Short mmCIF file of C-alpha atoms and ligand atoms in Angstrom, two decimals:
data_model
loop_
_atom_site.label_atom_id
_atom_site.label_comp_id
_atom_site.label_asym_id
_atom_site.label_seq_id
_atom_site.Cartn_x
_atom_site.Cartn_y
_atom_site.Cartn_z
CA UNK N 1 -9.48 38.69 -10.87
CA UNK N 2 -11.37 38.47 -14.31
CA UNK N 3 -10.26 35.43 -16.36
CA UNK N 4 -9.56 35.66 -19.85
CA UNK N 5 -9.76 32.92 -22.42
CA UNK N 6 -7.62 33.56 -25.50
CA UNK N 7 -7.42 31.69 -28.96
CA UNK N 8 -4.30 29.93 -29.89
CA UNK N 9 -2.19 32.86 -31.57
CA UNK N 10 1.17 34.36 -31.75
CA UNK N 11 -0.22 37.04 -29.76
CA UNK N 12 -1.70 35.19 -27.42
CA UNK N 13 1.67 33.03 -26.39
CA UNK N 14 3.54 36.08 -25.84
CA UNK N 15 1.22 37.51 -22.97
CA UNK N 16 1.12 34.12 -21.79
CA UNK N 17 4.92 33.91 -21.48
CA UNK N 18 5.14 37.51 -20.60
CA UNK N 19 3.09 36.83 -17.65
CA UNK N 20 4.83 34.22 -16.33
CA UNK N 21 7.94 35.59 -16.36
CA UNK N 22 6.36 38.06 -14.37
CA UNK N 23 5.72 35.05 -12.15
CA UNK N 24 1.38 35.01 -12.88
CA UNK N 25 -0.05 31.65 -13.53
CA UNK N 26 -1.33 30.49 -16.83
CA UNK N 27 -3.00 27.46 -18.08
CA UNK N 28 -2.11 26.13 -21.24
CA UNK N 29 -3.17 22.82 -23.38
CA UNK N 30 -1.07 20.14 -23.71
CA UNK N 31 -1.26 16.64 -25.65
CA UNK N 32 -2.70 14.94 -21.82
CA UNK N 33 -4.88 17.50 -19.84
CA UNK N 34 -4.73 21.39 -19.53
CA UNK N 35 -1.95 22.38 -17.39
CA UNK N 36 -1.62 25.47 -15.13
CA UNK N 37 2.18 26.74 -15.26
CA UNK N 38 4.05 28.87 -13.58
CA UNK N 39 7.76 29.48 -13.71
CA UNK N 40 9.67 26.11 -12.17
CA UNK N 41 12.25 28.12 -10.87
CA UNK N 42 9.79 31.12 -8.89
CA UNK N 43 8.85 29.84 -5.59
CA UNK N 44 6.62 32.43 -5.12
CA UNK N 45 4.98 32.05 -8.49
CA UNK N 46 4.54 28.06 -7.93
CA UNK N 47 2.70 29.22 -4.52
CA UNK N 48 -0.08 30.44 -6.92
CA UNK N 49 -0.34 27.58 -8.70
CA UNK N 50 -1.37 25.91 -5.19
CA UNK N 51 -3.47 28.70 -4.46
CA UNK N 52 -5.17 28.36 -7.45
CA UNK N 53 -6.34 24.80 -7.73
CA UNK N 54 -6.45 24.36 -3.52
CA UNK N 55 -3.96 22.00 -3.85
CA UNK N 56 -2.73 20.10 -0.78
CA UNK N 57 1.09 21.11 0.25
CA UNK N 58 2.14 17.42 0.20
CA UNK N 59 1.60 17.50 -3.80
CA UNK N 60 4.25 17.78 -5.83
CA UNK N 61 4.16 19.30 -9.07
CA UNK N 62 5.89 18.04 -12.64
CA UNK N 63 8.46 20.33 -14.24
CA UNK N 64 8.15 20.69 -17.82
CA UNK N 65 10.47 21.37 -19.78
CA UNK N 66 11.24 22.06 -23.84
CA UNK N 67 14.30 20.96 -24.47
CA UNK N 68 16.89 18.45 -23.06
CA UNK N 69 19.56 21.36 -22.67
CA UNK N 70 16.98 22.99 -19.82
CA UNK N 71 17.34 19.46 -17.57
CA UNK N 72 20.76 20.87 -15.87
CA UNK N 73 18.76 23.65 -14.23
CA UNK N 74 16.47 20.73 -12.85
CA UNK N 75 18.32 17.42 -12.15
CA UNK N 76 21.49 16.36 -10.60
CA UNK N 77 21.87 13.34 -13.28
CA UNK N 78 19.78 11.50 -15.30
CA UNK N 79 21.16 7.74 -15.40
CA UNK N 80 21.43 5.19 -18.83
CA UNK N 81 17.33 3.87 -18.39
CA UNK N 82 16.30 8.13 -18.14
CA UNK N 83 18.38 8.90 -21.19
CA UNK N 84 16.90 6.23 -23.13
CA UNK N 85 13.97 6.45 -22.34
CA UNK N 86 14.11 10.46 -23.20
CA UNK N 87 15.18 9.36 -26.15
CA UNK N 88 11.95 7.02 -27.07
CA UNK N 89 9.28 9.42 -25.62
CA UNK N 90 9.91 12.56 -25.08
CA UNK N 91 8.39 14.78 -26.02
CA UNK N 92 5.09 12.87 -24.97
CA UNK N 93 3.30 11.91 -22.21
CA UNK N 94 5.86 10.39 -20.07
CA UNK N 95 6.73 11.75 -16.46
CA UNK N 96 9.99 11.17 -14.64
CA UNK N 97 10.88 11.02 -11.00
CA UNK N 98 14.58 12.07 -11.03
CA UNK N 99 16.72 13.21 -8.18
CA UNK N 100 16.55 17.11 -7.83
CA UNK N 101 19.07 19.99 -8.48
CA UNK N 102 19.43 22.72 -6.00
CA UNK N 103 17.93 25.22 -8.18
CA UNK N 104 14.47 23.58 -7.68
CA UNK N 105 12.90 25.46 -5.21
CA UNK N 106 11.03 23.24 -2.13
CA UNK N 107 7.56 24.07 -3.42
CA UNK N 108 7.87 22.44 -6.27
CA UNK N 109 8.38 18.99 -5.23
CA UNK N 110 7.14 19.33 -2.00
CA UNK N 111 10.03 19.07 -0.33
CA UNK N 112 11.07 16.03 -1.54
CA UNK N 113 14.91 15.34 -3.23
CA UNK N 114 13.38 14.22 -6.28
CA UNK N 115 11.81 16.17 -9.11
CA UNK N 116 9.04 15.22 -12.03
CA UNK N 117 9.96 16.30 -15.57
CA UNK N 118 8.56 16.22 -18.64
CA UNK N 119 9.00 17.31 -21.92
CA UNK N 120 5.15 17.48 -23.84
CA UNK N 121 4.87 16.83 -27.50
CA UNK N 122 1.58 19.64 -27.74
CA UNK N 123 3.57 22.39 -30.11
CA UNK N 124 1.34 25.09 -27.76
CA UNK N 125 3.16 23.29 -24.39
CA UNK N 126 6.38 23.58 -26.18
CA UNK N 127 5.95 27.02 -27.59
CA UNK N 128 4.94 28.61 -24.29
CA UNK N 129 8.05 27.08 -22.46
CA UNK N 130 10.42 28.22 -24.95
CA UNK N 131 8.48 32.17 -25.24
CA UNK N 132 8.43 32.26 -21.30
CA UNK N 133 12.50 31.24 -21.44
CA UNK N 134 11.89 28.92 -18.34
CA UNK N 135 10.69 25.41 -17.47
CA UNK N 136 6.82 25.69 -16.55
CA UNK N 137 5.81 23.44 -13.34
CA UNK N 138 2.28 23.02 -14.06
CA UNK N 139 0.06 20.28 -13.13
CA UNK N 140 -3.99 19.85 -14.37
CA UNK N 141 -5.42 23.04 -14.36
CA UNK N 142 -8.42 22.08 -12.35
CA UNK N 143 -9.22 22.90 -8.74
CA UNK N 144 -8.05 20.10 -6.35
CA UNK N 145 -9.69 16.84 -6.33
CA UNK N 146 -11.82 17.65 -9.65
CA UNK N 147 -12.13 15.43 -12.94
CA UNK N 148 -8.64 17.09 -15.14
CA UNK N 149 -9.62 19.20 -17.72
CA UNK N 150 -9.24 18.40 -21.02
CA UNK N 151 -11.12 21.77 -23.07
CA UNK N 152 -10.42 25.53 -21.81
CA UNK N 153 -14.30 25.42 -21.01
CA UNK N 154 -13.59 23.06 -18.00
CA UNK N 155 -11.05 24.94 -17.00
CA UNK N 156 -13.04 27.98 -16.86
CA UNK N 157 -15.19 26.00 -15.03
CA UNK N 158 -12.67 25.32 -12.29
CA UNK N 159 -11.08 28.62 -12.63
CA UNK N 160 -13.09 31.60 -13.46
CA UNK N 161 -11.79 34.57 -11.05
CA UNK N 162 -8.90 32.42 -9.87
CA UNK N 163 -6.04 32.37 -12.67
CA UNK N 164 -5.72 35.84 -15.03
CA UNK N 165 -5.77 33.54 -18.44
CA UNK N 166 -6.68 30.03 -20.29
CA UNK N 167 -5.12 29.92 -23.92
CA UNK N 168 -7.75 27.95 -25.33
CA UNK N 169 -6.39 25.02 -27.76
CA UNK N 170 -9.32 22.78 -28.30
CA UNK N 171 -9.64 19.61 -27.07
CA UNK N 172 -6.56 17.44 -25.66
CA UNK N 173 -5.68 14.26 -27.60
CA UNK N 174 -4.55 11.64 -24.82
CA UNK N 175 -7.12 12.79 -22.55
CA UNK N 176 -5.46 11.93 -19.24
CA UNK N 177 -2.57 12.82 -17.46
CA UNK N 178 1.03 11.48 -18.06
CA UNK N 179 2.57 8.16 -17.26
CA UNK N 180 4.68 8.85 -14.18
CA UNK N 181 7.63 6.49 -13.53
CA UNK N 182 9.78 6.97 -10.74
CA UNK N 183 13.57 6.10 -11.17
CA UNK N 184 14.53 6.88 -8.54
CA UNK N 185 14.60 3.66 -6.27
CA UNK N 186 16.51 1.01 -8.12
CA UNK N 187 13.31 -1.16 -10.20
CA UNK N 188 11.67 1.48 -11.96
CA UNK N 189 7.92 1.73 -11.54
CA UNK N 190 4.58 3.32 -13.00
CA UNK N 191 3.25 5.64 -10.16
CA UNK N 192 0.94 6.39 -12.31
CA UNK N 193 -0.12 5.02 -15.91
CA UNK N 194 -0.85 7.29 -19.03
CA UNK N 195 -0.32 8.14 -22.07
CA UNK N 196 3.04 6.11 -22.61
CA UNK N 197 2.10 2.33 -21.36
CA UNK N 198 3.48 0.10 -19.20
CA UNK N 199 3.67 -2.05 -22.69
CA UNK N 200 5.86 0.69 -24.52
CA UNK N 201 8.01 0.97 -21.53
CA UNK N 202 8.41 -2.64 -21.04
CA UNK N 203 9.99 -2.66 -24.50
CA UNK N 204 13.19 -0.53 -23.25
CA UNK N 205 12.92 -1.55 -19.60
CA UNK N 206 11.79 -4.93 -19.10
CA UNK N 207 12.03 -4.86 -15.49
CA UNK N 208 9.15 -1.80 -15.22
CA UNK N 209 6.73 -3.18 -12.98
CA UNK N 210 3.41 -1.33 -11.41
CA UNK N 211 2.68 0.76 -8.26
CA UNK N 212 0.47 -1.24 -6.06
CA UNK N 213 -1.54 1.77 -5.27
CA UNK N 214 -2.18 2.20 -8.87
CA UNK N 215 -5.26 -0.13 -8.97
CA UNK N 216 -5.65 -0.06 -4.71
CA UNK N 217 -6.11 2.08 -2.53
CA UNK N 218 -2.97 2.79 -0.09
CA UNK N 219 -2.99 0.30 2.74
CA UNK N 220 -4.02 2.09 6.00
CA UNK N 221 -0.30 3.38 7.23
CA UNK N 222 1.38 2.97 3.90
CA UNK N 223 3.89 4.67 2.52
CA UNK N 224 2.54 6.93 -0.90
CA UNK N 225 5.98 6.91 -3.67
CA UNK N 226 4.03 9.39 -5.20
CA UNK N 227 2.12 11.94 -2.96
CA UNK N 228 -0.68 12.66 -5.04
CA UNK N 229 -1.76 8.69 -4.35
CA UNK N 230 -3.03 9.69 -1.23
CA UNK N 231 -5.43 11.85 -2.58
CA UNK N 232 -8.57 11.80 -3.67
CA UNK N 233 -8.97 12.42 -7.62
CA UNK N 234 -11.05 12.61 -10.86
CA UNK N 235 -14.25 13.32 -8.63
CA UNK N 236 -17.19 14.31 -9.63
CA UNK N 237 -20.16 15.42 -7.47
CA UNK N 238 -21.99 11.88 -8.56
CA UNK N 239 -20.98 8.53 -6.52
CA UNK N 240 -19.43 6.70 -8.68
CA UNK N 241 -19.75 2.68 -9.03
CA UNK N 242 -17.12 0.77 -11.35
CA UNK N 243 -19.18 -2.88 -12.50
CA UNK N 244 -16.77 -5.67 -13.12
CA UNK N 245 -16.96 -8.82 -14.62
CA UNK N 246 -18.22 -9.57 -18.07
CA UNK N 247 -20.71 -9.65 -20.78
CA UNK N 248 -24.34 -10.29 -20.16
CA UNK N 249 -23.41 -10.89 -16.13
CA UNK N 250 -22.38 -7.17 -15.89
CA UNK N 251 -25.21 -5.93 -18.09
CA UNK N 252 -27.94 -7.08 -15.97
CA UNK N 253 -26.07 -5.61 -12.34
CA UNK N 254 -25.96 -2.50 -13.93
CA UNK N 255 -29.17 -2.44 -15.06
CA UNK N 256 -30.86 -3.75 -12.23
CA UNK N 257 -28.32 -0.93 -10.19
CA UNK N 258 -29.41 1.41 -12.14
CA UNK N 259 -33.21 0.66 -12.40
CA UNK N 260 -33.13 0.74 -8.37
CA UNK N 261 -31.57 4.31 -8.15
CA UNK N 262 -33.98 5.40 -10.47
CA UNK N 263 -37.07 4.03 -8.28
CA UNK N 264 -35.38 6.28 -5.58
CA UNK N 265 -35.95 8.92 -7.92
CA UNK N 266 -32.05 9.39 -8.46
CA UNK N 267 -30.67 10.32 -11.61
CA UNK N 268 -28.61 8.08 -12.88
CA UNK N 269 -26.11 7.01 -16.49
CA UNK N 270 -23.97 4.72 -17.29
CA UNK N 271 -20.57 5.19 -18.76
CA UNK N 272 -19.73 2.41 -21.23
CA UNK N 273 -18.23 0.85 -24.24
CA UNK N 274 -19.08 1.11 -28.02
CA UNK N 275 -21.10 -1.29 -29.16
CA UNK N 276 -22.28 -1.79 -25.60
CA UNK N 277 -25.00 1.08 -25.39
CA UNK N 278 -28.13 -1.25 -26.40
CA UNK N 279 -27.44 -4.21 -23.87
CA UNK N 280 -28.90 -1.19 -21.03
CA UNK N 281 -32.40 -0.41 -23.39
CA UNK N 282 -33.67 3.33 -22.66
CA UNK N 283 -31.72 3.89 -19.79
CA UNK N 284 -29.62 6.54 -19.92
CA UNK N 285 -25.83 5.71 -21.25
CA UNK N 286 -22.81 7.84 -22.29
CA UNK N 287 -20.81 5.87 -24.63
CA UNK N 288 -17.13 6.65 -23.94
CA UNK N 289 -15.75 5.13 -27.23
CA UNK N 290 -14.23 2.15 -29.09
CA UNK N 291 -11.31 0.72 -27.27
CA UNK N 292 -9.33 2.29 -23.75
CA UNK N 293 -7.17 5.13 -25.59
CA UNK N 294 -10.44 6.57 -26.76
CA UNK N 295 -12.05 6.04 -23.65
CA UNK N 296 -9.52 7.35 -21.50
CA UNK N 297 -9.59 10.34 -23.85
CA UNK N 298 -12.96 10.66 -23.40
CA UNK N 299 -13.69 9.58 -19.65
CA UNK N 300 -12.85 13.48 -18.24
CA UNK N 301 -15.69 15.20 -19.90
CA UNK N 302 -17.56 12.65 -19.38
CA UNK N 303 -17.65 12.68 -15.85
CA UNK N 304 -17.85 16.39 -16.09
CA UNK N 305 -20.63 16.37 -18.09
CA UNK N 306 -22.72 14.10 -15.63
CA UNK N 307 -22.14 16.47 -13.18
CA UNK N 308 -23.55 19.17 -15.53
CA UNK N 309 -26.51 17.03 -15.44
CA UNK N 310 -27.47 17.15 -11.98
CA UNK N 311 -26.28 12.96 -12.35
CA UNK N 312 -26.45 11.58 -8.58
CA UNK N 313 -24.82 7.81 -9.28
CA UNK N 314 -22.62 6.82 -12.44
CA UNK N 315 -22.39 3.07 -13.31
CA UNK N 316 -19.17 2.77 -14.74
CA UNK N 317 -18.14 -0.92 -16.74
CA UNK N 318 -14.85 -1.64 -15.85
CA UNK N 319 -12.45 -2.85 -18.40
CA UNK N 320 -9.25 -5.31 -19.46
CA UNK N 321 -5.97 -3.30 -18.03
CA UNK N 322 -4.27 -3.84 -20.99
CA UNK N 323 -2.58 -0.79 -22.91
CA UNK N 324 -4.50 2.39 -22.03
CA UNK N 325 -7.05 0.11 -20.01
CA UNK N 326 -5.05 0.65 -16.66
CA UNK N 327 -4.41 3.92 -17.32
CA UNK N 328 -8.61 3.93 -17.72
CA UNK N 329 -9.31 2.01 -14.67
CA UNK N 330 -6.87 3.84 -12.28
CA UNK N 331 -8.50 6.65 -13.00
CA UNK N 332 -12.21 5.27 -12.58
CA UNK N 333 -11.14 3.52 -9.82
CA UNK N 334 -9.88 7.15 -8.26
CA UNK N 335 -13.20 8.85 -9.35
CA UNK N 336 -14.94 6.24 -7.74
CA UNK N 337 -13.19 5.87 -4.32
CA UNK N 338 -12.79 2.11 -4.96
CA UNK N 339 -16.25 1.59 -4.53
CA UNK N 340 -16.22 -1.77 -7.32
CA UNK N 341 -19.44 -3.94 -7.64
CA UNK N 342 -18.63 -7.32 -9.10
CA UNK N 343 -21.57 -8.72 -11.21
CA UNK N 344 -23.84 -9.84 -8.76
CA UNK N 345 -22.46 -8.32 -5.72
CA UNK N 346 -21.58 -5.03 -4.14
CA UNK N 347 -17.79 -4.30 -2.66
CA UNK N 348 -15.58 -1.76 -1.58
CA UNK N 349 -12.23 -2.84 -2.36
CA UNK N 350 -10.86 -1.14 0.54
P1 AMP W 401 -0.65 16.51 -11.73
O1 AMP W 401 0.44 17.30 -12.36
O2 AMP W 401 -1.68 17.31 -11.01
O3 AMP W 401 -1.26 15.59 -12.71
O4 AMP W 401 0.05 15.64 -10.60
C1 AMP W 401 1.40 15.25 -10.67
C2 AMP W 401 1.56 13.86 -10.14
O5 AMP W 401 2.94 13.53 -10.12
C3 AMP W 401 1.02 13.69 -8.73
O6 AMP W 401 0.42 12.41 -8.61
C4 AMP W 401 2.29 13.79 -7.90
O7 AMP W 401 2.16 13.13 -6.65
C5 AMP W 401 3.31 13.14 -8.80
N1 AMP W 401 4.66 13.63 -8.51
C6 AMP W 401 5.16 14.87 -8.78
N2 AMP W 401 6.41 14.98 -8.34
C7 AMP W 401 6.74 13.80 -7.76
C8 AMP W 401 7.91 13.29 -7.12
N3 AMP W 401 9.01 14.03 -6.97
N4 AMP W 401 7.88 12.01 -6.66
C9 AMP W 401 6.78 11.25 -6.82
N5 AMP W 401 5.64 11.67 -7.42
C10 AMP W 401 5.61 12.93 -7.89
MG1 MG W 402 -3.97 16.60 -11.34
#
């Protein structure tokens, strides 16, 4: 299959949606990552979305949708916390977990009674829903277990000879995926943090509390809320260390970390804070940005781009889980298969 990467154009969005109501794939920008969509309601067309990316069975997929009318194809009811919470962010980065219509077919959710929906706020996202006349499942348009794309070039990267077209709509502005909270089991809880944070939630829904496996891995024999937990994610080919603890502490572990991979003759950088970028001399550092919503935004291609460079160990500093800072560290954490070195020591969480 030859892959074709097309500019952002009227044109463009209507052989997009023509193809998938033909039931193709196509991968799309939205305001988190570049999804890959197919139509929500085509089983067999949401089989090539799996196909595509090598996705495991067991991993559900989020529905997305463009406007609130298209939730009675998907859902069975949406309760007083869902509406309102609609309401405040949608569209925008915010997943939810509600129970599932019949129309849904199995592959979708992986067999589960519940269903993901979203509605994104990226006018391209909403566009292509509307031209295409269906909600779009779609999840990150990379293959399985890769860093989430977040340009069309890493998704041609991914994807070249595997999906028939990328519309190409520059870079996406949250960077990582969407908050998922799941509603469906009396508290409501983050399954995974994103764009909308547990801080803006907290201001409608008080009671929102965190995932465990958010910031651990699942306990041996645990049960995963959301599939995709159990999963490895966000990896690239490098190993990948986070460094806690703080200031001048951390500076000199991952220094002295990353002055003993390079005696091995490994190539190594280190992914870290504005402002922080002197404290590791001429060694080699990415700088991810100036606060966690820019370095979430930025943390994809960054990883991508150290495995572009042939990078065998990145030294990543971890920081405060504040605002986007969990969503930052949950996905670090992921990239880095828990492997965490306090300042002065080495640990795998697990
Ligand atoms: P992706 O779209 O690739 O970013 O992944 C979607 C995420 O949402 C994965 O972590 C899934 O496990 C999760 N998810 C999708 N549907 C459900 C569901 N019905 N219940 C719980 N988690 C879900
Ligand atoms: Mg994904």
């Amino acid at each position: 299959m030859k892959t074709e990467v097309l500019p952002l154009d009227a044109a463009s969005l209507e052989r997009a949606a023509l193809s998938l109501r033909a039931g193709e794939v196509a991968a799309f920008p939205t305001e988190t990552v570049y999804g890959l969509g197919a139509d929500a309601l085509n089983a067999q067309a949401v089989g090539k979305i799996y196909a595509a990316k090598g996705r495991p069975a067991d991993n559900p997929l989020i529905v997305h949708i463009a406007e609130l009318g298209d939730l009675d194809k998907l859902i069975t009811g949406a309760d007083a916390r869902a509406r309102a919470l609609m309401g405040a962010f949608w569209p925008g980065p915010l997943t939810l977990i509600l129970p599932r219509g019949s129309r849904v077919p199995d592959v979708v959710s992986a067999g589960l009674d519940t269903v993901a929906v979203r509605m994104p706020s990226h006018p391209a996202a909403l566009a292509l829903i509307r031209a295409a006349g269906t909600p779009l499942a779609a999840p990150s348009a990379n293959r399985s277990g890769r860093p989430s794309p977040t340009t069309a070039a890493h998704v041609l990267a991914d994807m070249d000879g595997r999906v028939p077209l990328i519309l190409d709509g520059g870079a996406c502005s949250v960077g990582v995926e969407s908050t998922v909270l799941d509603l469906t089991r009396g508290q409501a809880a983050i399954l995974r943090p994103g764009g909308v944070t547990l801080e803006m939630l907290r201001t409608l829904l008080p009671e929102v509390r965190v995932d465990e496996a958010v910031l651990r891995p699942l306990a041996a024999g645990g049960e995963a809320r959301s599939p995709g937990m159990k999963h490895r994610h966000y990896a690239p080919a490098a190993r990948v260390i986070v460094v806690t603890g703080g200031g001048e502490a951390r500076a000199a572990a991952i220094r002295g970390r990353y002055d003993a991979a390079a005696l091995e003759g490994q190539r190594a950088v280190i992914l870290c804070q504005a402002g922080h970028a002197a404290l590791y001399g001429d060694r080699k550092a990415q700088v991810l940005g100036d606060g966690a919503g820019e370095m979430a935004a930025n943390l994809f291609a960054a990883l991508r781009e150290a495995d572009a460079q042939g990078m065998e160990l990145i030294l990543a500093e971890a920081i405060q889980t504040e605002g986007m800072g969990l969503a930052l560290m949950n996905r670090l954490l992921r990239a880095a298969d828990f492997e965490v070195a306090e300042a002065g020591g080495c640990q795998n969480s697990e």
